PDB file of C-alpha atoms in Angstrom:
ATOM      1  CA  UNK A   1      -3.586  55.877  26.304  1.00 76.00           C
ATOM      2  CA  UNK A   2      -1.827  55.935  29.157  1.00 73.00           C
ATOM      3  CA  UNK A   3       1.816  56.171  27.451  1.00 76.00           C
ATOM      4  CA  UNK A   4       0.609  59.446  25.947  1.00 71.00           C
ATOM      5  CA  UNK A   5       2.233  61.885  28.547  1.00 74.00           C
ATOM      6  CA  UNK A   6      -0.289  64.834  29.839  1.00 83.00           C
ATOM      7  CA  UNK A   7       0.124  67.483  31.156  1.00 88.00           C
ATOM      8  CA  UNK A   8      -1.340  68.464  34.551  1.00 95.00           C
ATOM      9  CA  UNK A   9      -3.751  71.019  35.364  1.00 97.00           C
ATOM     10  CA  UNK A  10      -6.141  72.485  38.084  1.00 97.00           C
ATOM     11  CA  UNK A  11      -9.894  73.654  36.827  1.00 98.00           C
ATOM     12  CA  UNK A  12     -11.472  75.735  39.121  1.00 97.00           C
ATOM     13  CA  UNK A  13     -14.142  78.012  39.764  1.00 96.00           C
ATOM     14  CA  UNK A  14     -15.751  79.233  41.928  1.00 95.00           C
ATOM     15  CA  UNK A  15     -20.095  77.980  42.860  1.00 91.00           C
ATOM     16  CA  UNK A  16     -21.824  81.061  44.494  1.00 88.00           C
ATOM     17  CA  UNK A  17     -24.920  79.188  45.335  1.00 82.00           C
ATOM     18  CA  UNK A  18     -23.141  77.018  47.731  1.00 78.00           C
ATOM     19  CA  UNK A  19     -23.168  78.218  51.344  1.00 71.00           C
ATOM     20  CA  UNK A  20     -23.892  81.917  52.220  1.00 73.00           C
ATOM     21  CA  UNK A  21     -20.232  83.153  50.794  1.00 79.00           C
ATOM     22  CA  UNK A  22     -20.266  80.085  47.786  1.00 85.00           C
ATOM     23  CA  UNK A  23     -17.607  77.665  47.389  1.00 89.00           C
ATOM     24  CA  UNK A  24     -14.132  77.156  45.494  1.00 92.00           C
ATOM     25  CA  UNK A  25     -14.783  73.648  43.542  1.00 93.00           C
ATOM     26  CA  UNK A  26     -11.181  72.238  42.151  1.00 94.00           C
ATOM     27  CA  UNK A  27     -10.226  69.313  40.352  1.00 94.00           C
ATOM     28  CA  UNK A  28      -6.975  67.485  38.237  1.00 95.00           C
ATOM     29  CA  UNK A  29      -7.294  67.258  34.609  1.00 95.00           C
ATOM     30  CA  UNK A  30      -4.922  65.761  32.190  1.00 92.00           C
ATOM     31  CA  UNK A  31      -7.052  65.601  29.163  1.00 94.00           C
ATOM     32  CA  UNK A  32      -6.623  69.270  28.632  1.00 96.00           C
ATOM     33  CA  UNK A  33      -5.568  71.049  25.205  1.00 96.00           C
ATOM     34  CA  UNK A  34      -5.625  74.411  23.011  1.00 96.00           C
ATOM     35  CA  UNK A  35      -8.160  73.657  20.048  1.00 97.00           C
ATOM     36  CA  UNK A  36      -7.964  77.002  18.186  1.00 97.00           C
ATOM     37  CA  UNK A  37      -5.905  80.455  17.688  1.00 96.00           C
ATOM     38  CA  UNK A  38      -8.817  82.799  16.333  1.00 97.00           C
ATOM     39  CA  UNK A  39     -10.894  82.654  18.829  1.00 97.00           C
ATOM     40  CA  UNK A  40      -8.852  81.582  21.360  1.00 98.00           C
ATOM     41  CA  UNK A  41     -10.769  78.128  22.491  1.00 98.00           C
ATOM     42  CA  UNK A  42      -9.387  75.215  24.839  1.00 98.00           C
ATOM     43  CA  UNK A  43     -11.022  72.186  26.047  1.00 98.00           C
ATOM     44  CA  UNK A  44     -11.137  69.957  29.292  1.00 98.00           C
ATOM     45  CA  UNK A  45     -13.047  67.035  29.522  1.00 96.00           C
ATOM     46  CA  UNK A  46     -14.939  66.444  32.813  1.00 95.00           C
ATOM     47  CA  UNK A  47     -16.365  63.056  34.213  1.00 93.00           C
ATOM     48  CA  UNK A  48     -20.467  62.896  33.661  1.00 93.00           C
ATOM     49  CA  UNK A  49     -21.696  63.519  37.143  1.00 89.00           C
ATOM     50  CA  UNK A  50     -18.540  64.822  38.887  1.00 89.00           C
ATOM     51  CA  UNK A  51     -19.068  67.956  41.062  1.00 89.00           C
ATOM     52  CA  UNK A  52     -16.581  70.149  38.388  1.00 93.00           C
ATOM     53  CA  UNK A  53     -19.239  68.489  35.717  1.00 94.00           C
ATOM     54  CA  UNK A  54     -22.595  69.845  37.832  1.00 93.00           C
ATOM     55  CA  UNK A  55     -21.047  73.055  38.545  1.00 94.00           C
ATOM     56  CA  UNK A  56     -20.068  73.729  34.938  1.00 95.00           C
ATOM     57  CA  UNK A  57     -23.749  73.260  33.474  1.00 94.00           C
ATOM     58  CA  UNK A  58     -24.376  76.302  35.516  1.00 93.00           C
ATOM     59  CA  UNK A  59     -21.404  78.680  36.277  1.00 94.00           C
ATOM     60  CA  UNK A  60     -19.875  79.969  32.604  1.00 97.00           C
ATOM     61  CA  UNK A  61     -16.767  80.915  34.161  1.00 97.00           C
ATOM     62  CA  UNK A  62     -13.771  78.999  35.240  1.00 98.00           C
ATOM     63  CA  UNK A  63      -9.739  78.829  35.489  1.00 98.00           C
ATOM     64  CA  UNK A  64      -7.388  77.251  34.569  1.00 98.00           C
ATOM     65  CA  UNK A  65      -3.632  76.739  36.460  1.00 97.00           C
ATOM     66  CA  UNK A  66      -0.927  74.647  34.347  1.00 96.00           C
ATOM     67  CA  UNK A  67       0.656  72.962  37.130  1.00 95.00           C
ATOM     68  CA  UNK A  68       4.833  72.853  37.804  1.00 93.00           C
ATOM     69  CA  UNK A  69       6.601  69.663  38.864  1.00 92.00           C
ATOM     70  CA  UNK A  70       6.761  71.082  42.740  1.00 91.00           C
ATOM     71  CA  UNK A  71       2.982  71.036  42.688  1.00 93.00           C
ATOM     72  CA  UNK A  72       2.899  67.121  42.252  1.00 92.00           C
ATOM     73  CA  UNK A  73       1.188  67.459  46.450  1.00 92.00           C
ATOM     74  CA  UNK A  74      -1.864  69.695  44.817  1.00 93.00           C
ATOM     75  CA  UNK A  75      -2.672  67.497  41.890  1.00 94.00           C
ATOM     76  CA  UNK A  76      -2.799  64.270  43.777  1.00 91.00           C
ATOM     77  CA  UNK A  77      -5.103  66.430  46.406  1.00 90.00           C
ATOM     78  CA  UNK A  78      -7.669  67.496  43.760  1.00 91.00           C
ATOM     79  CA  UNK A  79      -7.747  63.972  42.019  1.00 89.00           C
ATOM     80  CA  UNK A  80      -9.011  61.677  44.788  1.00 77.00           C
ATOM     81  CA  UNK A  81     -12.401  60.546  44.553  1.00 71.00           C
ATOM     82  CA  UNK A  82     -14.722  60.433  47.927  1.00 62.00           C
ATOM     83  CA  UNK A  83     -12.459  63.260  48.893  1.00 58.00           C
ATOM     84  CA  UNK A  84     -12.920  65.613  51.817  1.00 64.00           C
ATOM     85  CA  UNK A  85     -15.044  68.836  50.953  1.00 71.00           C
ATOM     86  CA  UNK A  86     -13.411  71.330  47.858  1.00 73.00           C
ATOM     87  CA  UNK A  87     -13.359  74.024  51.185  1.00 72.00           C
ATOM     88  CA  UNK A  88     -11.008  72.087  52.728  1.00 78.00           C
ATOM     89  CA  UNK A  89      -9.197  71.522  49.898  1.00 86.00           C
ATOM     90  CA  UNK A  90      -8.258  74.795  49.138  1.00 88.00           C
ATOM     91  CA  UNK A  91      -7.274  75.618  52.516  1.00 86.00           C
ATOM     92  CA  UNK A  92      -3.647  75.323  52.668  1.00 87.00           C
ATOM     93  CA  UNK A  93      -2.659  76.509  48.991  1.00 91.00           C
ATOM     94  CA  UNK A  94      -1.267  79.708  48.061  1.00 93.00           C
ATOM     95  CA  UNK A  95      -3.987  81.048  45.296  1.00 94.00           C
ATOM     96  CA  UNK A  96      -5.908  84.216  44.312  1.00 95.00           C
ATOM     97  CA  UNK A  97      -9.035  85.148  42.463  1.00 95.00           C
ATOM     98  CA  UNK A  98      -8.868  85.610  38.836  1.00 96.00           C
ATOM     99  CA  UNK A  99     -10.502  88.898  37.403  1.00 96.00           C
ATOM    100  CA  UNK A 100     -12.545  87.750  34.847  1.00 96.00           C
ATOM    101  CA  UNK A 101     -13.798  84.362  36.385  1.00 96.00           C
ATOM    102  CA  UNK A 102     -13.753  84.563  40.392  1.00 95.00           C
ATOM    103  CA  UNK A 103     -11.891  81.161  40.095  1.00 97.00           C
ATOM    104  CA  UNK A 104      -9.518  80.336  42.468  1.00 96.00           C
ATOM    105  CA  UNK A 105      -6.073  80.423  40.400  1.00 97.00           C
ATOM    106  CA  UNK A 106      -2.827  78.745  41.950  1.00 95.00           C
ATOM    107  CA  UNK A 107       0.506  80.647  43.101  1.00 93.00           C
ATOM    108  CA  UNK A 108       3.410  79.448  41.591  1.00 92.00           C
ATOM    109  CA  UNK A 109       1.477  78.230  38.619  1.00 95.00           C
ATOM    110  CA  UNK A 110       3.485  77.670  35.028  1.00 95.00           C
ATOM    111  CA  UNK A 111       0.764  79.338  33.521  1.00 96.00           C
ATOM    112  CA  UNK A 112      -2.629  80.581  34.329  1.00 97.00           C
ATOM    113  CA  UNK A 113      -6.308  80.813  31.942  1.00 98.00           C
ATOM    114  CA  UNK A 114      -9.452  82.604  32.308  1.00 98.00           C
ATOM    115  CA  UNK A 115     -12.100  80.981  30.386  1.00 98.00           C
ATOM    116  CA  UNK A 116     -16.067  81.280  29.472  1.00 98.00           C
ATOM    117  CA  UNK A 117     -17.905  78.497  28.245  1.00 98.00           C
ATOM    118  CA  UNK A 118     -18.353  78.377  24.807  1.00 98.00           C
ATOM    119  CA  UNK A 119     -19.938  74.844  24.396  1.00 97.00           C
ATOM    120  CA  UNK A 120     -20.522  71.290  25.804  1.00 97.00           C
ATOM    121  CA  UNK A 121     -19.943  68.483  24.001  1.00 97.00           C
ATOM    122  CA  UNK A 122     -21.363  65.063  25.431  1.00 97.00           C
ATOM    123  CA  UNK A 123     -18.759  62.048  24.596  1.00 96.00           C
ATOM    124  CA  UNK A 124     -19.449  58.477  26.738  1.00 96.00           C
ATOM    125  CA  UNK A 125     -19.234  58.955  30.114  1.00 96.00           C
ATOM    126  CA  UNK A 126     -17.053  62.270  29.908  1.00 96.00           C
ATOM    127  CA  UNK A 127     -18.711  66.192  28.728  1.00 97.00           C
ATOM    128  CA  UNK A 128     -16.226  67.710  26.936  1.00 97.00           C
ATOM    129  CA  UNK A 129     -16.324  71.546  27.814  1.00 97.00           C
ATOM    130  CA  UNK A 130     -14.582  74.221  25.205  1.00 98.00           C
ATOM    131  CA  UNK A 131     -14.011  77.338  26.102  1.00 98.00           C
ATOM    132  CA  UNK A 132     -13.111  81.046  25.114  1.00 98.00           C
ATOM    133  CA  UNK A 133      -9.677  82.305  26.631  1.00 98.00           C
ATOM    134  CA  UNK A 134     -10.558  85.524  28.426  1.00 98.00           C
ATOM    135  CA  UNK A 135      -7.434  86.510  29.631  1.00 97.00           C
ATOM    136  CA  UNK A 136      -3.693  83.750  29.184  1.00 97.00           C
ATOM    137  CA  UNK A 137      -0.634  84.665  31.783  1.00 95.00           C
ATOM    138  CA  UNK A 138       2.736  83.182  32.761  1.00 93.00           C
ATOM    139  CA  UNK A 139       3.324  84.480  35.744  1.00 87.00           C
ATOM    140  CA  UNK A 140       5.910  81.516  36.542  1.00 72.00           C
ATOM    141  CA  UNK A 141       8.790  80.613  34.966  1.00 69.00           C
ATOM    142  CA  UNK A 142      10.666  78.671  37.241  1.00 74.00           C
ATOM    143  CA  UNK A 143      10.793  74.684  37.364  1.00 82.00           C
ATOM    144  CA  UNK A 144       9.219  72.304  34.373  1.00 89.00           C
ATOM    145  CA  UNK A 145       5.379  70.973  33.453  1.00 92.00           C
ATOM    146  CA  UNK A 146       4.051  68.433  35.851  1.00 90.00           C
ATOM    147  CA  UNK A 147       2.955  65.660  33.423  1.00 88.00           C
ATOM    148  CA  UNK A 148       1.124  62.182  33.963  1.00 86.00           C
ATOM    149  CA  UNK A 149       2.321  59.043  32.167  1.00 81.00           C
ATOM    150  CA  UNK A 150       1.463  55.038  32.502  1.00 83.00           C
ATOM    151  CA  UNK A 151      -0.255  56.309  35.855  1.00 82.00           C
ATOM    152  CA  UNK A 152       2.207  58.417  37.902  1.00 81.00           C
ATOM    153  CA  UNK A 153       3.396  61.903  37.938  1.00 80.00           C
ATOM    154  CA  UNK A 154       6.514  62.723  36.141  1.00 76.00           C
ATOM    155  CA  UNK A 155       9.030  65.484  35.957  1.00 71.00           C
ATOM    156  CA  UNK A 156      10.212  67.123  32.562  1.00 60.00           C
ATOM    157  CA  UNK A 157      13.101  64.970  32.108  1.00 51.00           C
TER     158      UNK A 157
END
């Protein structure tokens, strides 16, 4: 699977139970993709016991920011494992709150989702979460998709 090219993408949302003011929780996905039209559903899968994966079973709302090939820096941030706390991790990036979900959402992002959990889907050691498309945006157009293929970030060649 890994010459299937991906492209990259930052789920977030936001956990208000953590800390008096909550916390932004981010994290890299590849295995993202639009399953329907009418409704509007995608679907992200999400490691089984990964804090995106905990916070999901009980926060319905979340975002979604289709990286660009200058944000290569924040998807290798939000894909280490044993990494320093999501706080910290969201310190230095340019984002804003989305509307409908209180997610985080990334400046400069090719394209930007608001989503509600529709359903979870259990599959191995991954939960694969759908959800309904609240609200779509491009507010980027400049530069190409960040993708991932045979292990490294590419550029839209």
């Amino acid at each position: 699977m890994s010459r299937l090219a991906g492209g990259v993408v930052l789920v977030s949302a936001h956990d208000p139970e953590d800390g008096p003011r909550g916390e932004d929780v981010g994290m890299t996905a590849t295995a993202f993709m639009s399953v329907s039209l009418e409704p509007p559903l995608v679907l992200v899968s999400l490691r089984d016991g990964s804090r995106m994966d905990e916070l999901m079973e009980r926060q319905s709302r979340w975002a979604v920011s289709v990286l660009s090939e200058s944000q290569r820096h924040i998807a290798g941030r939000f894909a280490l494992r044993g990494r320093i706390s999501d706080r910290l991790l969201f310190e230095d990036v340019a984002y804003y709150r989305g509307e409908k979900s209180g997610a985080p959402i990334l400046g400069g992002a090719l394209a930007v989702l608001e989503c509600e959990t529709e359903q979870r889907v259990p599959a191995g050691d991954h939960t694969l979460l759908i959800g309904r498309v609240l609200s779509a945006r491009t507010p980027s157009a400049d530069g190409g998709p960040l993708l991932y293929f045979r292990g490294r970030y590419r550029f839209q060649a």
